[in-house]
Coordinates of C-alpha atoms in Angstrom, one line a residue:
M1373 CA 106.8 93.6 113.5
N1374 CA 109.9 95.3 114.9
Y1375 CA 111.8 97.7 112.6
G1376 CA 115.0 97.9 114.6
P1377 CA 116.5 100.3 117.1
H1378 CA 114.3 103.2 115.9
D1379 CA 111.1 101.1 115.7
N1380 CA 109.1 103.8 117.4
L1381 CA 109.9 106.3 114.7
V1382 CA 108.8 103.9 111.9
Q1383 CA 105.6 103.0 113.9
E1384 CA 104.8 106.7 114.1
V1385 CA 104.7 106.9 110.3
L1386 CA 102.7 103.7 110.0
E1387 CA 100.2 104.9 112.6
Y1388 CA 99.8 108.1 110.7
L1389 CA 99.0 106.2 107.5
D1390 CA 96.4 104.1 109.5
S1391 CA 94.5 107.2 110.6
N1392 CA 94.9 109.7 107.7
D1393 CA 94.3 109.9 104.0
L1394 CA 97.2 111.2 101.9
L1395 CA 96.8 114.1 99.4
A1396 CA 94.1 116.0 101.1
A1397 CA 93.6 119.7 100.8
A1398 CA 96.4 121.5 102.7
D1399 CA 96.2 123.8 105.6
N1400 CA 99.3 125.4 107.1
V1401 CA 101.8 124.6 104.4
P1402 CA 105.3 124.9 106.0
Q1403 CA 107.1 128.1 105.0
T1404 CA 110.2 126.0 104.0
I1405 CA 108.2 124.3 101.2
V1406 CA 107.4 125.8 97.8
A1407 CA 103.8 124.8 97.3
I1408 CA 102.1 124.3 93.9
D1409 CA 98.5 123.3 93.2
D1410 CA 98.8 122.3 89.5
F1411 CA 98.9 118.5 89.3
E1412 CA 100.2 118.4 85.7
A1413 CA 103.0 120.8 86.6
A1414 CA 103.8 118.7 89.6
K1415 CA 104.1 115.5 87.5
E1416 CA 106.3 117.3 85.0
M1417 CA 108.6 118.5 87.8
A1418 CA 108.7 115.0 89.4
F1419 CA 109.3 113.0 86.2
S1420 CA 110.9 115.2 83.6
Q1421 CA 112.7 118.2 85.1
F1422 CA 116.3 118.6 86.3
F1423 CA 117.3 120.9 89.1
G1424 CA 120.2 123.2 89.7
A1425 CA 123.6 123.5 88.1
S1426 CA 124.2 119.7 88.8
K1427 CA 121.1 118.9 86.7
L1428 CA 119.8 116.3 89.1
S1429 CA 116.3 114.8 88.6
W1430 CA 113.9 114.5 91.6
S1431 CA 114.5 110.8 91.4
D1432 CA 118.3 111.3 91.5
I1433 CA 118.0 113.4 94.6
R1434 CA 115.9 110.9 96.5
E1435 CA 118.0 108.0 95.4
A1436 CA 121.2 109.7 96.5
E1437 CA 119.8 110.3 99.9
L1438 CA 118.5 106.8 100.3
A1439 CA 121.8 105.3 99.1
E1440 CA 123.4 106.4 102.4
A1441 CA 120.9 104.3 104.4
M1442 CA 121.1 101.4 102.1
N1443 CA 124.9 101.3 102.5
A1444 CA 124.8 101.7 106.3
P1445 CA 126.1 98.8 108.4
D1446 CA 123.3 96.4 109.0
E1447 CA 122.0 96.7 112.6
G1448 CA 120.1 93.4 112.7
E1449 CA 117.3 92.7 110.3
I1450 CA 116.7 96.2 108.9
H1451 CA 118.0 95.6 105.4
H1452 CA 115.9 92.4 105.2
L1453 CA 112.7 94.3 106.0
F1454 CA 112.7 96.4 102.8
D1455 CA 110.3 94.1 101.0
E1456 CA 108.0 93.8 104.0
F1457 CA 108.1 97.6 104.4
F1458 CA 106.7 97.9 100.8
D1459 CA 103.8 95.6 101.5
V1460 CA 103.0 97.3 104.8
V1461 CA 103.1 100.8 103.4
A1462 CA 101.2 99.9 100.3
S1463 CA 98.4 98.4 102.3
K1464 CA 98.1 101.5 104.5
A1465 CA 98.4 104.3 102.0
R1466 CA 95.0 105.8 101.1
F1467 CA 94.4 108.7 98.7
D1468 CA 91.9 109.9 96.2
S1469 CA 91.7 107.9 92.9
D1470 CA 92.5 111.1 91.0
Y1471 CA 96.1 110.4 92.0
D1472 CA 96.4 106.7 91.2
E1473 CA 99.0 107.4 88.5
I1474 CA 101.5 108.6 91.2
A1475 CA 100.6 105.8 93.7
N1476 CA 104.0 104.1 93.3
E1477 CA 105.8 107.4 93.9
I1478 CA 103.8 108.0 97.1
I1479 CA 104.4 104.5 98.3
S1480 CA 108.1 104.7 97.5
D1481 CA 108.4 108.0 99.3
I1482 CA 106.8 106.8 102.5
L1483 CA 108.8 103.5 102.2
N1484 CA 112.0 105.6 102.0
V1485 CA 111.0 107.7 105.0
C1486 CA 110.3 104.6 107.0
Y1487 CA 113.5 102.9 105.9
W1488 CA 115.6 106.0 106.7
R1489 CA 114.0 106.3 110.1
A1490 CA 114.6 102.5 110.8
V1491 CA 118.3 103.0 110.1
Y1492 CA 119.1 106.4 111.4
G1493 CA 116.1 107.7 113.3
S1494 CA 114.6 111.1 112.3
T1495 CA 117.8 112.9 111.4
N1496 CA 117.6 113.5 107.7
G1497 CA 116.3 116.9 106.5
L1498 CA 115.0 115.7 103.1
F1499 CA 113.1 112.6 104.3
E1500 CA 111.7 114.5 107.4
Q1501 CA 110.7 117.4 105.1
M1502 CA 108.9 114.9 102.8
L1503 CA 107.1 113.3 105.7
E1504 CA 106.0 116.8 106.8
V1505 CA 104.6 117.4 103.3
Y1506 CA 102.6 114.2 103.4
R1507 CA 101.3 115.0 106.9
K1508 CA 100.1 118.4 105.6
G1509 CA 98.3 116.8 102.7
G1510 CA 100.8 117.2 99.9
W1511 CA 103.1 115.3 97.5
P1512 CA 106.8 116.1 97.4
C1513 CA 107.5 116.5 93.6
G1514 CA 110.8 118.4 93.1
W1515 CA 113.4 120.8 94.2
Q1516 CA 113.9 124.5 93.6
G1517 CA 117.6 125.5 93.5
D1518 CA 120.9 123.7 93.6
W1519 CA 120.8 120.5 95.6
P1520 CA 121.2 120.4 98.7
D1521 CA 120.7 124.2 98.9
G1522 CA 117.2 125.4 97.9
Q1523 CA 113.8 124.2 98.8
L1524 CA 111.5 121.2 98.5
V1525 CA 108.6 121.7 96.1
A1526 CA 105.3 120.0 96.8
F1527 CA 102.0 119.6 95.2
F1528 CA 99.0 120.3 97.4
P1529 CA 95.6 119.5 96.0
P1530 CA 93.1 122.2 95.8
S1531 CA 90.1 121.8 98.1
K1532 CA 87.2 119.9 96.5
S1533 CA 85.1 123.1 96.7
E1534 CA 87.5 125.0 94.4

């Protein structure tokens, strides 16, 4: 399947999903990320908290960023691939069953990264930061500070030996 002018950048994400499990114990968490290891706190942050003076939820922040790509001029079939993206990403995403309750969040995040890359390439700070978190074994779950200033917050599972 061809995902448009930035197909190689989308394929890079899909190839990563083919060869790696998501939500693995972290090593080398980027300094630009606020890391937490409490899954309950991460879910609270992702689903119930509001961030900064503008009181945006984590969902609001992601949706606002994605809206730009969704409203971009259609370069071929990219906008028609959204449903296919979901199926492809959902079939490739693998993670420990302890995290089944956030499966849709994870799939949506990866889908949004792929969609952004298909439309714009790898130019967006938020989606590229989110991809880096997934590559490092985490789950982006919130924001610290006023959007867009501040830092991405991510849950990184403790190692199984802890």
